CSV table of C-alpha atoms and ligand atoms in Angstrom, one decimal:
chain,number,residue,atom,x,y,z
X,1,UNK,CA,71.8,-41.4,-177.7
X,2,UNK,CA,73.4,-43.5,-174.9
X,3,UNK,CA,72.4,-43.2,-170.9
X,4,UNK,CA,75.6,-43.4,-169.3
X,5,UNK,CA,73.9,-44.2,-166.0
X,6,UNK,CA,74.7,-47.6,-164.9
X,7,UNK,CA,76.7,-48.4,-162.6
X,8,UNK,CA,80.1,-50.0,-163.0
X,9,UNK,CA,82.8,-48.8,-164.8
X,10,UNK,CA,83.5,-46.5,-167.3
X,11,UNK,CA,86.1,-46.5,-170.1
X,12,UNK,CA,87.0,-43.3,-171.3
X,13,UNK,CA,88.8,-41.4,-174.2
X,14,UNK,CA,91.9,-41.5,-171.8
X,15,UNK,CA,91.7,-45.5,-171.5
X,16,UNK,CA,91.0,-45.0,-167.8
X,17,UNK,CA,88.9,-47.1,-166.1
X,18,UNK,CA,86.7,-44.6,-163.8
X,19,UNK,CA,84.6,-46.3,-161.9
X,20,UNK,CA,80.7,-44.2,-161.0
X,21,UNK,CA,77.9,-44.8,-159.0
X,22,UNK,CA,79.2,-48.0,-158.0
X,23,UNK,CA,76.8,-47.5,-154.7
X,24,UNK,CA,73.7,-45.8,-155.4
X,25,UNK,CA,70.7,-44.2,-153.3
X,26,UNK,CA,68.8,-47.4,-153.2
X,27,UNK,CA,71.9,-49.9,-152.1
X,28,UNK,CA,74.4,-47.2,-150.4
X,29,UNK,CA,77.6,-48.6,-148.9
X,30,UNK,CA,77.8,-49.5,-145.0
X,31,UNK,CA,80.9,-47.6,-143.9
X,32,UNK,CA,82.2,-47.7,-141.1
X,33,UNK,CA,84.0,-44.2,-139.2
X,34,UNK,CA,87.5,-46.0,-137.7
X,35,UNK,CA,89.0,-42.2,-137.5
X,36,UNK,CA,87.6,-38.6,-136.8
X,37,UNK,CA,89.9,-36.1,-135.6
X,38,UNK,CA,90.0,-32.3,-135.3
X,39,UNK,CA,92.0,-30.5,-138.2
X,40,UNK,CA,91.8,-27.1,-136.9
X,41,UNK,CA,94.2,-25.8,-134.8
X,42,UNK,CA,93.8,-24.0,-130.9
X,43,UNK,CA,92.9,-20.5,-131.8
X,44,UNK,CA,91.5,-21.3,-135.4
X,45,UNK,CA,88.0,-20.6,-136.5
X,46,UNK,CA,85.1,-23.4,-137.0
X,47,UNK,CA,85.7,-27.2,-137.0
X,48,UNK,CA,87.0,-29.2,-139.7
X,49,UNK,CA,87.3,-33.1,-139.8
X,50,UNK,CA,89.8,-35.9,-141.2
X,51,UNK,CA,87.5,-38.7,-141.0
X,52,UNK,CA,88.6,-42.4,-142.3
X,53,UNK,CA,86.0,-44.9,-143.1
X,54,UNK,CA,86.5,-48.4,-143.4
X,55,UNK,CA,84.7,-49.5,-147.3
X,56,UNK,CA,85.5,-53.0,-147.0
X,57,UNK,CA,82.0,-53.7,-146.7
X,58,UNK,CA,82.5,-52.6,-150.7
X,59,UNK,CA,84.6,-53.0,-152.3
X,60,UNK,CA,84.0,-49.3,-153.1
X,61,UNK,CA,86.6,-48.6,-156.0
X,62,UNK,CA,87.3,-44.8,-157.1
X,63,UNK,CA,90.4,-42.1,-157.9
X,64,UNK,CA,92.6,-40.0,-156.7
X,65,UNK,CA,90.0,-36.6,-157.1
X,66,UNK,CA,86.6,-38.2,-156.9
X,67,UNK,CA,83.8,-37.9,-154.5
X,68,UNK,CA,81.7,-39.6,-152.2
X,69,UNK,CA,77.6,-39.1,-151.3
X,70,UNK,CA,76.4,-39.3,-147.5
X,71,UNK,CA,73.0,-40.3,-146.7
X,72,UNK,CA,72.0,-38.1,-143.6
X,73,UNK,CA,70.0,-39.9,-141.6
X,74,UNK,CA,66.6,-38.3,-140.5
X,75,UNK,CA,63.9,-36.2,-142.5
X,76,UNK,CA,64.0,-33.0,-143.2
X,77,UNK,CA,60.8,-30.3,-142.3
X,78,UNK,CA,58.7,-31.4,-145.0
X,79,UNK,CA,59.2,-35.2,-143.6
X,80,UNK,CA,61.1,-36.4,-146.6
X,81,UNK,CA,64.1,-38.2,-146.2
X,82,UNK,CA,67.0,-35.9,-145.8
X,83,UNK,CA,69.0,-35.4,-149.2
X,84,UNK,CA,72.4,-36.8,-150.3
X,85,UNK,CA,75.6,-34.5,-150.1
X,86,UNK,CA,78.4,-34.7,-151.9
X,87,UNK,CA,82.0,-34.6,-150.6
X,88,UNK,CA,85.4,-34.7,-152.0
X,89,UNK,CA,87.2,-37.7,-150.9
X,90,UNK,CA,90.5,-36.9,-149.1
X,91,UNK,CA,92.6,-40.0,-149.5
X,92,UNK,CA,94.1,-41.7,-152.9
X,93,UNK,CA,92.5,-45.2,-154.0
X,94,UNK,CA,94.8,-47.1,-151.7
X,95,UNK,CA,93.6,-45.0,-148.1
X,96,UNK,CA,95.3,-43.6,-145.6
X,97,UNK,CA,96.3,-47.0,-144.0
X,98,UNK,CA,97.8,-48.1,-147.9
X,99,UNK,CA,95.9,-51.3,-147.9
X,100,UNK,CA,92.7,-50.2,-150.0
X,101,UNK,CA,90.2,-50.8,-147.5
X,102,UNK,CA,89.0,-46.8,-146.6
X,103,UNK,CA,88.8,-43.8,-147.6
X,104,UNK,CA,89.1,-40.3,-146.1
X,105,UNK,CA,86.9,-37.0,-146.2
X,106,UNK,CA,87.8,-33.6,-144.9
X,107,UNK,CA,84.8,-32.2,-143.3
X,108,UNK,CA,84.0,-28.6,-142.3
X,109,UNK,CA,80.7,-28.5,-140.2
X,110,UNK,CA,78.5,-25.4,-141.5
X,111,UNK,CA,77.5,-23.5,-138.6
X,112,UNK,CA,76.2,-19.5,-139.6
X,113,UNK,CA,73.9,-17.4,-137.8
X,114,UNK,CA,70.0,-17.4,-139.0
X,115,UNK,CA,69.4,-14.4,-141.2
X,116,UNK,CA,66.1,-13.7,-139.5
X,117,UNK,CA,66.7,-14.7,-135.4
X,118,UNK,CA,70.5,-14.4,-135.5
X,119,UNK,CA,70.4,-17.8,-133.9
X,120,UNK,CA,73.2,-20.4,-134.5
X,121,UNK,CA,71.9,-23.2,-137.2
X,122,UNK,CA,74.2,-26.1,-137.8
X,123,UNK,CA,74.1,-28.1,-141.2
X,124,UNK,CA,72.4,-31.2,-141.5
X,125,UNK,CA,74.7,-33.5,-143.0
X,126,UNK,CA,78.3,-31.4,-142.4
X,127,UNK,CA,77.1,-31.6,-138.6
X,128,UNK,CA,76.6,-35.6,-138.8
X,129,UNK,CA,79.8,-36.6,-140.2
X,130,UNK,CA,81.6,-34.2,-138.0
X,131,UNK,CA,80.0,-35.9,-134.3
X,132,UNK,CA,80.2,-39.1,-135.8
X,133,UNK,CA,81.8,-41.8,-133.3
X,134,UNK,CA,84.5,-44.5,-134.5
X,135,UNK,CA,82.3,-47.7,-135.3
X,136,UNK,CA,79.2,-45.6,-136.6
X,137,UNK,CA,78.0,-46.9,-139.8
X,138,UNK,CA,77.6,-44.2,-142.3
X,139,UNK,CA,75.6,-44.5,-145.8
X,140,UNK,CA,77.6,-43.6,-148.5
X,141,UNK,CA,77.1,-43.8,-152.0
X,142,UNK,CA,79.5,-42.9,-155.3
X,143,UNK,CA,82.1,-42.3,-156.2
X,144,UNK,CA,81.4,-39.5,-158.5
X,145,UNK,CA,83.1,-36.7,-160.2
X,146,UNK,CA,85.4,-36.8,-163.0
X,147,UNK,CA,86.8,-32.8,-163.3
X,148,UNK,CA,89.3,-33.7,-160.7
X,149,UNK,CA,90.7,-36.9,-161.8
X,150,UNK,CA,95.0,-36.3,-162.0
X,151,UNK,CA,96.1,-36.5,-165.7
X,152,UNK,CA,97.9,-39.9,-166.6
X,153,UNK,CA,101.0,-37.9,-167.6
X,154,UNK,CA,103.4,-38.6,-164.7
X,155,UNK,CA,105.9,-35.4,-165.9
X,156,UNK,CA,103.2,-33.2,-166.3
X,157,UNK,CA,102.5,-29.7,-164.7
X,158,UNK,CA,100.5,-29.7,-161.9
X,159,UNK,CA,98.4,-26.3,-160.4
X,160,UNK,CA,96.3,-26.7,-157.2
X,161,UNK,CA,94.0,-23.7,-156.0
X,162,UNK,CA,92.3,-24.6,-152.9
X,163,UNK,CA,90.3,-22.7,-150.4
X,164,UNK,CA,89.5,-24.4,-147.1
X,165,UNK,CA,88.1,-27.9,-147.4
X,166,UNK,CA,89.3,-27.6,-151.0
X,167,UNK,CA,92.1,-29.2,-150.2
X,168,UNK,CA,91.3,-32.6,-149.8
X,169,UNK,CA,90.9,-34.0,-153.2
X,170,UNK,CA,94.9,-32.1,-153.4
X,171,UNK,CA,95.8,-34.4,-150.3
X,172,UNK,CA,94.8,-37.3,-152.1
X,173,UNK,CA,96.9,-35.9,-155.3
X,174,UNK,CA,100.0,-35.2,-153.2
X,175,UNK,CA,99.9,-38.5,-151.8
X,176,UNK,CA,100.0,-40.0,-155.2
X,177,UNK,CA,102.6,-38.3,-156.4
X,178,UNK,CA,105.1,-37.5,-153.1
X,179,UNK,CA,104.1,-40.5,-150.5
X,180,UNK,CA,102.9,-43.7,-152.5
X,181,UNK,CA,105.3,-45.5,-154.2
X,182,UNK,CA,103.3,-46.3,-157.5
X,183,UNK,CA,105.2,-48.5,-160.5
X,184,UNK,CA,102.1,-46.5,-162.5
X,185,UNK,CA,102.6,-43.6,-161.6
X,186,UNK,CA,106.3,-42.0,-161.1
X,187,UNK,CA,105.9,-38.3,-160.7
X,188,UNK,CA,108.4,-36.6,-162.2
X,189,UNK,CA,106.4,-33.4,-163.3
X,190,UNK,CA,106.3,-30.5,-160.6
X,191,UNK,CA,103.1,-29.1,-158.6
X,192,UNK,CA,102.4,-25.9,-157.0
X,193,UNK,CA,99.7,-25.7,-154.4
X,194,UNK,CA,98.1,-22.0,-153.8
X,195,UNK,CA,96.3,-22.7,-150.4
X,196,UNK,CA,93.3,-20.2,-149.0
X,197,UNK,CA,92.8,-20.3,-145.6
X,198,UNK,CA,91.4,-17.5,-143.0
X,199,UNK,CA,94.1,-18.2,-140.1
X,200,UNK,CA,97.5,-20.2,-139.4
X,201,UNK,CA,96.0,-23.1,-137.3
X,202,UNK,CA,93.3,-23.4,-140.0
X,203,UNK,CA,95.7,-25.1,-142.0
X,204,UNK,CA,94.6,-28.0,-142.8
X,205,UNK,CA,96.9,-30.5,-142.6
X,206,UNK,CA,99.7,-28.1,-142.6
X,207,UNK,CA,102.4,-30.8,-141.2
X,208,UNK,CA,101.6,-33.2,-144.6
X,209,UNK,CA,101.8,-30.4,-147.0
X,210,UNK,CA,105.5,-28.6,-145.7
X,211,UNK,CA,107.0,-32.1,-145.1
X,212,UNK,CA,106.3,-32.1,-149.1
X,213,UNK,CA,108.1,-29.0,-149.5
X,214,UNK,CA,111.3,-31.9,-149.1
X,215,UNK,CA,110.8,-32.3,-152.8
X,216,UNK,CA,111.9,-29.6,-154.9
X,217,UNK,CA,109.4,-30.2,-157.2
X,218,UNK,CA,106.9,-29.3,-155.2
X,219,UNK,CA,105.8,-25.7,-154.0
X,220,UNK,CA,103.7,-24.6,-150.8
X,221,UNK,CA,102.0,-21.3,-150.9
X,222,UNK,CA,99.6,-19.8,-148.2
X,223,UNK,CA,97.1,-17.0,-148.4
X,224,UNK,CA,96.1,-16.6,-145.0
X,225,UNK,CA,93.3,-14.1,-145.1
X,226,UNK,CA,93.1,-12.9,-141.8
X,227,UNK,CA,96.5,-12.6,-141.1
X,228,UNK,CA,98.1,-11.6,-144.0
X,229,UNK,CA,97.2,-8.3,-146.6
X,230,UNK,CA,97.0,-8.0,-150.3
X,231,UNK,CA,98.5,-5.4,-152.0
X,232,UNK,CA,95.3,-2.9,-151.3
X,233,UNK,CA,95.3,-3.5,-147.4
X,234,UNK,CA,92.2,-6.6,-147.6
X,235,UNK,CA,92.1,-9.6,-146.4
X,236,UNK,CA,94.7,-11.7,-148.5
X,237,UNK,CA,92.5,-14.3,-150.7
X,238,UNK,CA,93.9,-17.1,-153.2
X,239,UNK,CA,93.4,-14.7,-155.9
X,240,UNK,CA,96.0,-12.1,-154.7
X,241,UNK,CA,98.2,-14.9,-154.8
X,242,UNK,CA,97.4,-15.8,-158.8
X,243,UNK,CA,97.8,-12.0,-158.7
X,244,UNK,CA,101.2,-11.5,-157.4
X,245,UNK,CA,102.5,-14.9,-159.3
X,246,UNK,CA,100.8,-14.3,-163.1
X,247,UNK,CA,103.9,-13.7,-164.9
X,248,UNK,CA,104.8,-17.6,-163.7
X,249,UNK,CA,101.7,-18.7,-163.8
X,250,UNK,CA,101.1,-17.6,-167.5
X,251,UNK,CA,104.5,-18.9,-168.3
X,252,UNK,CA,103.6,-22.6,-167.1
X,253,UNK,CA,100.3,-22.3,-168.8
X,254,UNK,CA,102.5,-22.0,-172.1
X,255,UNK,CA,103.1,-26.0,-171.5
X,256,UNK,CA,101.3,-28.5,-173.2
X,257,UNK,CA,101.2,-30.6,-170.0
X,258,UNK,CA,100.2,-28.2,-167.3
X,259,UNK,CA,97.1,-28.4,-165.5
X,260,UNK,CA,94.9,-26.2,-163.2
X,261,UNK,CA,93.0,-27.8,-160.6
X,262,UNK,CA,90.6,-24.9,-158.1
X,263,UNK,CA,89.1,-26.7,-155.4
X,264,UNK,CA,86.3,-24.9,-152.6
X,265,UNK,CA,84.5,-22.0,-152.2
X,266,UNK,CA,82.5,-21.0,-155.6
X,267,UNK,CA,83.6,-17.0,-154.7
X,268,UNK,CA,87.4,-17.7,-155.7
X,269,UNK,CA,86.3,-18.8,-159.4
X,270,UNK,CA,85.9,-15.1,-160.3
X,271,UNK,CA,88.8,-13.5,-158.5
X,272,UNK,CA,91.4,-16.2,-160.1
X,273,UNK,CA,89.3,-15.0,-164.0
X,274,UNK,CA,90.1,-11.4,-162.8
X,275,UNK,CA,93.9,-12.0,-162.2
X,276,UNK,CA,94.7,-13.7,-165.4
X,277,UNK,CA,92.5,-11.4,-167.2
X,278,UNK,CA,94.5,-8.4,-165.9
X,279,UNK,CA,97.5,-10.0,-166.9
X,280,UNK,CA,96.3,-11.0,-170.2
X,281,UNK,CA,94.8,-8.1,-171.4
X,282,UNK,CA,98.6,-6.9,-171.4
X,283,UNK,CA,99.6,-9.2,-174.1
X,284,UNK,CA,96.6,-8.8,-176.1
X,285,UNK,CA,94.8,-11.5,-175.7
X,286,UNK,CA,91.1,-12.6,-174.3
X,287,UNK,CA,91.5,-14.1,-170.8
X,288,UNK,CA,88.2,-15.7,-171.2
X,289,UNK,CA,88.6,-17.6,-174.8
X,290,UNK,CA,92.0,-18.7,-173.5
X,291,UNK,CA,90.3,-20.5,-170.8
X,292,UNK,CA,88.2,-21.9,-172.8
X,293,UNK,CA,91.1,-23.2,-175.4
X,294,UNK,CA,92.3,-25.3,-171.5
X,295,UNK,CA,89.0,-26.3,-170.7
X,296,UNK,CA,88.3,-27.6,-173.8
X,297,UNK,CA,92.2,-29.3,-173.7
X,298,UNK,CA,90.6,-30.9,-170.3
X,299,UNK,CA,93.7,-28.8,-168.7
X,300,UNK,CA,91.6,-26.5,-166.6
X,301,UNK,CA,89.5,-28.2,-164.0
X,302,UNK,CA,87.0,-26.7,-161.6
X,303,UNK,CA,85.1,-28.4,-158.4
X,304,UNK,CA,83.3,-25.8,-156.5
X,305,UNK,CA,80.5,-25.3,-153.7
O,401,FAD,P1,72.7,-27.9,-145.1
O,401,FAD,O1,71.9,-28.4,-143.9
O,401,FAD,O2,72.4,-28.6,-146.4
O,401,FAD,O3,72.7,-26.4,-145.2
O,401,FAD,C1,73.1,-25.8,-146.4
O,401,FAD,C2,72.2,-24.6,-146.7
O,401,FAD,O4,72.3,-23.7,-145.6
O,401,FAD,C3,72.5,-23.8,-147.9
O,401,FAD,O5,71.9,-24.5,-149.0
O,401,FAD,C4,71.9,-22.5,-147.6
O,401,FAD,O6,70.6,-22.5,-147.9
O,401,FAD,C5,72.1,-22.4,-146.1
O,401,FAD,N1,73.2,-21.6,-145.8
O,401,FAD,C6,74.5,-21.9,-145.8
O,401,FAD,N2,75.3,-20.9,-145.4
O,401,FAD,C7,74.5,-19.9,-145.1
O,401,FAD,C8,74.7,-18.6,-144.7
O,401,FAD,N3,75.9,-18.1,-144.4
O,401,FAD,N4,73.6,-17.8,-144.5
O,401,FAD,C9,72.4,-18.2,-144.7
O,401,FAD,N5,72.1,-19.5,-145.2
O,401,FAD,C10,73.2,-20.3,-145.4
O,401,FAD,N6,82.1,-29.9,-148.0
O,401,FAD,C11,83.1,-30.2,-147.1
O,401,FAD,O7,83.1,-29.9,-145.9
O,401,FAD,N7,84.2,-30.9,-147.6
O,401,FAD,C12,84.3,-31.4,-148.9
O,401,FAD,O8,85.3,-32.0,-149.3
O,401,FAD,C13,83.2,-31.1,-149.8
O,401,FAD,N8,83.3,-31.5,-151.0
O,401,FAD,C14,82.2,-31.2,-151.9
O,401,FAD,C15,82.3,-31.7,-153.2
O,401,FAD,C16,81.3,-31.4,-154.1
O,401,FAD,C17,81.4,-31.9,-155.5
O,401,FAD,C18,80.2,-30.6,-153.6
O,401,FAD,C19,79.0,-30.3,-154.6
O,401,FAD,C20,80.1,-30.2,-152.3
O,401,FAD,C21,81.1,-30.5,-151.4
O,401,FAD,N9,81.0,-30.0,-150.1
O,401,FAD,C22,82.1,-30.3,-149.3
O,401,FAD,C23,79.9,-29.4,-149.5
O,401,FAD,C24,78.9,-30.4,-149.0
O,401,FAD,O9,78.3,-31.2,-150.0
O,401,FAD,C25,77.7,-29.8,-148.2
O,401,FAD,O10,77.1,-28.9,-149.1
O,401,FAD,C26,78.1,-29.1,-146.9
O,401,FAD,O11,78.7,-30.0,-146.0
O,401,FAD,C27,76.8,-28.5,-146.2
O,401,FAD,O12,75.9,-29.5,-146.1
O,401,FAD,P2,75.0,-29.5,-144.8
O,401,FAD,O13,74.1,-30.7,-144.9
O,401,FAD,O14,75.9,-29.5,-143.6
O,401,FAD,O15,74.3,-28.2,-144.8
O,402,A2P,P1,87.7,-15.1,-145.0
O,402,A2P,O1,86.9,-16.1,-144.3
O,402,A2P,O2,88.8,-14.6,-144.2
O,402,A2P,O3,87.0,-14.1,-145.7
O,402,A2P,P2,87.6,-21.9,-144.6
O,402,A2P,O4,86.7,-22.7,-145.4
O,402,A2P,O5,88.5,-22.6,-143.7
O,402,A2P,O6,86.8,-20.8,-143.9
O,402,A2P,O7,88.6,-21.2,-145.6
O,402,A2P,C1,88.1,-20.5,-146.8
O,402,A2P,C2,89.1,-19.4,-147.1
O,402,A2P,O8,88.7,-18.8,-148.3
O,402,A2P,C3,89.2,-18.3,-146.1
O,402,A2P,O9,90.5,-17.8,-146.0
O,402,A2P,C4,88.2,-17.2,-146.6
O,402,A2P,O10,88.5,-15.9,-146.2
O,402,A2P,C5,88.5,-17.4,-148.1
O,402,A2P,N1,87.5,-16.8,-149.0
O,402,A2P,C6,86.3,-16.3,-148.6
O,402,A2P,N2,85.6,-15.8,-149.7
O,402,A2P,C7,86.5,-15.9,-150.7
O,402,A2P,C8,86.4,-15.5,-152.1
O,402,A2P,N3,85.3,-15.0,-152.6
O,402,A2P,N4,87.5,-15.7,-152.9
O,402,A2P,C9,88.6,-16.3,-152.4
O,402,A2P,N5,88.7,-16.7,-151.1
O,402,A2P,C10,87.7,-16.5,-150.3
């Protein structure tokens, strides 16, 4: 038996260099907020964050899909020391500024009403990040997370499912492929991003993801829930979407080389299941062993909270 837990970098069966835990609890990164600016649009619902931290303090290495830890500062009502959350970084290795020096995370500040008093409570940590001031230092530890990570294949097949702040470690993967001009990594595959989002200015970087739509290997979807209906008369969710697109969807899953990455809320997991299943059933075969056949080809990828 090996413990794979120090820090450092990790070679992998894909000759990858993934580099985890670089910064842990006991020595987190000083980074420092240069950016934080609204996402959501007049007229939308709840705040969401782009925030851009300078890491040169680091350097703090990591991938295009990974995440980063915040620290909270504070205790929390039993007097321990608040603990670390985990958030999907936004940007790809070389930041939004292209010189390798931050990193970006999309930040939607939890806010529902007390089950018992009704009252407004604000999360801890979401809350932070989101009224931090340009030139607070933030703790930060990571990176983490490997179920995210792009495939090497630069022609391959690429699905992104996102609901809400899902979408950021798909920013960072659009950037790669679309924006950056990387001698590594050519795209030359196609990607299709399904988007969930309750209302029109809730979309999150909406002006980034249709100036893609220039390359016609890449398609834009919405499922605006609150505007838009599914086929029953509800609210429009990602899975109606997967619903009204299986045929295609099943089709590109016939390719060796095509991934699917789901991003956000946990509740979309089942609904996407439910609209292959429906489909597959049709053709005879078991919705749930197939997805098991992509998972086990490291083809179906899952990061959800
Ligand atoms: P806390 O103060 O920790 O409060 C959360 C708690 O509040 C819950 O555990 C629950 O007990 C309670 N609660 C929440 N909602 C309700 C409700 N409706 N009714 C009653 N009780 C409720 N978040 C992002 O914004 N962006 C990201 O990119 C992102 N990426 C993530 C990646 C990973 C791998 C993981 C695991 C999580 C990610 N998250 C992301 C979520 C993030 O880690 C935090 O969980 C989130 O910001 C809330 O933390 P908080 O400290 O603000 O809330
Ligand atoms: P709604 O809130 O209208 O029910 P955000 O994080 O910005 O709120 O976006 C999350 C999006 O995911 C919203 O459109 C939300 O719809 C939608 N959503 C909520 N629950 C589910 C679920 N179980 N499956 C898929 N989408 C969901």
């Amino acid at each position: 038996m090996t413990t794979a837990t120090h820090s450092s970098v990790t070679e992998t069966a894909v000759k990858r260099a993934i580099p985890m835990n670089v910064f842990r609890q006991s020595a987190p990164l000083r980074a420092v907020c240069l950016e934080n600016r609204e996402l959501v649009g007049p007229g939308g619902i709840g705040t969401v964050r782009h925030l851009v931290f300078d890491t040169s303090a680091g350097p703090y290495p990591f991938l295009e899909g990974q995440s980063a830890g915040i620290l909270p500062p504070g205790r929390d009502a039993n007097g321990k020391p608040h603990k670390l959350r985990l958030y999907s970084i936004a940007s790809t290795r070389h930041g939004d500024t292209g010189d390798g020096k931050t990193l970006s995370l999309c930040v939607r500040r939890l806010e529902y009403p007390h089950p018992e008093t009704g009252e407004t409570v604000y999360g801890v940590c979401s809350t932070y990040l989101c009224g931090l001031k340009v030139g607070e230092e933030v703790s930060m530890t990571g990176p983490t997370g490997k179920a995210m990570l792009l495939p090497d294949d630069p022609t391959a097949t690429i699905i992104m499912l996102a609901t809400g702040t899902g979408i950021a470690p798909f920013r960072a993967h659009l950037w790669r492929m679309f924006r950056e001009n990387n001698p590594d990594y050519e795209f030359r595959g196609s990607a299709w991003l399904i988007f969930g989002i309750p209302t029109t200015p809730n979309i999150l970087y909406r002006e980034e993801l249709e100036d893609f739509q220039r390359h016609a290997n890449f398609r834009l979807t919405y499922a605006i829930s609150r505007e838009q209906k599914n086929a029953k008369g509800g609210r429009m969710y990602i899975q109606d979407r997967v619903a009204e697109h299986v045929g295609e969807l099943w089709e590109l899953l016939q390719r060796d080389n095509t991934h699917v990455f789901i991003c956000g809320l946990r509740g979309m997991e089942d609904g996407i299941d439910a609209a292959f299943e429906a489909y597959t059933a049709g053709l005879g075969i078991r919705w749930a062993e197939y997805r098991e056949h992509l998972e086990k080809s490291h083809r179906w990828h899952v990061e959800t909270y």
